[in-house]
Amino acid sequence: MQSAQDDRPPRVALLSAVLDLGYLAPAFREACPGIELRLGAELGALEEIDAAVCWFPPPGLLARMPKLKLVQSLAAGIDHLLADPQLPRGRPLCRIVDPGMAAGMTAYVSWAVVQHHRGMRAYVAGSAAGRWQEQEVVSPRRHRVGIAGLGTLGLACAEALAAIGYPVRGWSRSAKQALPAGVAGFHGEAQLDQFLSGCDTLVCLLPLTPQTQGFLDAALFAKLPRGAHLINVGRGDHLVEADLLAAFASGRLAAATLDAFSQEPLPPDHPFWGDPRILVTPHIATRTDHGVIAQQTLANLALLQKGERPLNLVDLERGY
Ligand code: NAP
């Protein structure tokens, strides 16, 4: 791909304060052999950079790139970019939407629902101990699953769980038309309590915004059926961690499967480790394919250079 203005290959920076993004370089070079990649401390003249591919970029750095045409999140979420107080809000900011990512999330969430509902952890322990012992076999029809966030990922999970036979309900900001068979829709604050009252398992697949930060708190847990299971595959800051432990102590919640945490990696002395009611996974529910990140970034640059709307442009007012 060439830059429209001066017929040169694009200059793309890979920016993260928390990860070495060098692993993305082969995918970008394969998608565009002439590409000029700027990485780590080798960013060169900041005014030359056309696009920045980001995961928690160093705060203030994007604001020092005056000719930046595109800010590209390498993930589905953009909360890591909104954490930069100097984020240049006038520039197009896009997220990745990848069908492979939805498939990975669907597999994880389906596993998380089944492992709790069918008591699979007891079988893992029984298998290790040589113990033949049945858990109660409860039909999926008797375990209601609610998904908070009925977007790209939530909708894919809802459809798959309904296909296995779970009664599924979803909650979103706006009303949804034509939901898959077996999926009931709820939306907005006014329908939240009704939604929560029918969630034997609640899955959080919301984006992290000022409205959804701390969504999973004591007040919400009090509205779930007693003994519910929580799956958090959104962001760590959706959950008020102390309220989760209190909800276990009171019996309000029975179990949690958690993939995202306020502090990652989860510190070694964190109370979630070793708690038999909590299953911790290290933010692996799904991943974006490297090739898809490269292709969507380059396609977005090409669209912007033609004066067209890029793919998966984020509404910064809405925050997701
Ligand atoms: P998306 O397509 O933007 O969907 C977001 C959904 O949340 C939409 O249904 C939206 O409602 C709803 N929503 C947003 N704010 C709301 C509010 N205040 N009240 C009620 N509903 C609200 O996002 P996605 O691609 O499905 O991704 C969702 C999140 O998953 C990401 O932001 C990220 O945090 C997380 N994620 C985690 C992993 C992992 O490995 N753990 C991987 C990828 C993504 P409308 O439909 O009405 O707009």
Short mmCIF file of C-alpha atoms and ligand atoms in Angstrom, two decimals, residues 76-79 95-97 101 105 148-154 171-176 188-189 205-209 211-212 233-235 238 259-260 283-287 318 320, ligand 1:
data_model
loop_
_atom_site.label_atom_id
_atom_site.label_comp_id
_atom_site.label_asym_id
_atom_site.label_seq_id
_atom_site.Cartn_x
_atom_site.Cartn_y
_atom_site.Cartn_z
CA ALA A 76 -12.17 -4.79 20.43
CA GLY A 77 -12.10 -2.36 23.37
CA ILE A 78 -10.76 1.20 23.40
CA ASP A 79 -10.73 1.88 27.17
CA ARG A 95 -11.27 -0.77 16.95
CA ILE A 96 -10.78 -4.26 15.54
CA VAL A 97 -13.82 -6.38 14.77
CA MET A 101 -12.35 -13.16 17.96
CA MET A 105 -15.09 -15.64 22.94
CA ALA A 148 -24.80 -7.87 29.65
CA GLY A 149 -23.56 -6.34 26.39
CA LEU A 150 -25.24 -7.64 23.26
CA GLY A 151 -22.70 -6.34 20.75
CA THR A 152 -20.40 -8.21 18.35
CA LEU A 153 -19.15 -10.64 21.02
CA GLY A 154 -22.23 -10.84 23.28
CA TRP A 171 -29.08 -6.55 27.91
CA SER A 172 -27.88 -3.60 25.83
CA ARG A 173 -28.13 0.17 25.73
CA SER A 174 -30.50 0.29 22.77
CA ALA A 175 -33.40 -2.04 21.86
CA LYS A 176 -32.48 -4.92 19.52
CA GLY A 188 -31.58 0.43 29.24
CA GLU A 189 -31.65 1.15 32.96
CA LEU A 205 -19.42 -8.42 27.89
CA LEU A 206 -19.82 -4.66 28.17
CA PRO A 207 -17.20 -2.16 27.03
CA LEU A 208 -15.52 -0.25 29.87
CA THR A 209 -16.97 3.29 29.89
CA GLN A 211 -21.29 4.35 32.68
CA THR A 212 -20.20 0.70 33.04
CA VAL A 233 -14.93 -11.36 30.29
CA GLY A 234 -15.27 -7.58 29.95
CA ARG A 235 -12.68 -5.56 31.85
CA HIS A 238 -16.34 -3.57 35.64
CA ASP A 259 -10.78 -13.45 32.86
CA ALA A 260 -10.12 -9.72 33.38
CA HIS A 283 -7.12 -12.57 30.17
CA ILE A 284 -7.11 -15.25 27.47
CA ALA A 285 -10.82 -15.49 26.61
CA THR A 286 -10.03 -14.54 23.02
CA ARG A 287 -7.37 -12.83 20.92
CA ARG A 318 -20.55 7.19 23.39
CA TYR A 320 -17.24 2.47 22.69
P1 NAP B 1 -19.52 -3.86 21.11
O1 NAP B 1 -19.81 -4.55 19.81
O2 NAP B 1 -19.22 -2.40 21.11
O3 NAP B 1 -20.78 -4.13 22.05
C1 NAP B 1 -20.95 -3.52 23.30
C2 NAP B 1 -22.34 -3.86 23.85
O4 NAP B 1 -22.48 -3.28 25.14
C3 NAP B 1 -23.48 -3.29 22.99
O5 NAP B 1 -24.58 -4.20 22.96
C4 NAP B 1 -23.87 -2.02 23.76
O6 NAP B 1 -25.23 -1.63 23.59
C5 NAP B 1 -23.66 -2.49 25.19
N1 NAP B 1 -23.48 -1.34 26.09
C6 NAP B 1 -22.50 -0.41 26.07
N2 NAP B 1 -22.69 0.50 27.05
C7 NAP B 1 -23.82 0.12 27.69
C8 NAP B 1 -24.56 0.65 28.79
N3 NAP B 1 -24.18 1.77 29.43
N4 NAP B 1 -25.69 0.00 29.17
C9 NAP B 1 -26.11 -1.12 28.54
N5 NAP B 1 -25.45 -1.68 27.48
C10 NAP B 1 -24.33 -1.05 27.08
O7 NAP B 1 -18.31 -4.59 21.85
P2 NAP B 1 -17.72 -6.08 21.63
O8 NAP B 1 -16.86 -6.12 20.43
O9 NAP B 1 -18.84 -7.06 21.75
O10 NAP B 1 -16.74 -6.18 22.91
C11 NAP B 1 -17.24 -6.00 24.23
C12 NAP B 1 -16.09 -5.91 25.23
O11 NAP B 1 -15.51 -7.21 25.42
C13 NAP B 1 -14.89 -5.08 24.80
O12 NAP B 1 -15.14 -3.69 24.98
C14 NAP B 1 -13.80 -5.59 25.73
O13 NAP B 1 -13.82 -4.85 26.95
C15 NAP B 1 -14.24 -7.03 26.02
N6 NAP B 1 -13.29 -8.00 25.43
C16 NAP B 1 -12.65 -8.87 26.25
C17 NAP B 1 -11.76 -9.83 25.74
C18 NAP B 1 -11.11 -10.85 26.61
O14 NAP B 1 -10.26 -11.61 26.11
N7 NAP B 1 -11.47 -10.96 27.87
C19 NAP B 1 -11.51 -9.85 24.36
C20 NAP B 1 -12.19 -8.95 23.54
C21 NAP B 1 -13.06 -8.02 24.08
P3 NAP B 1 -25.79 -1.17 22.11
O15 NAP B 1 -25.87 -2.47 21.32
O16 NAP B 1 -27.11 -0.61 22.41
O17 NAP B 1 -24.77 -0.20 21.57
#
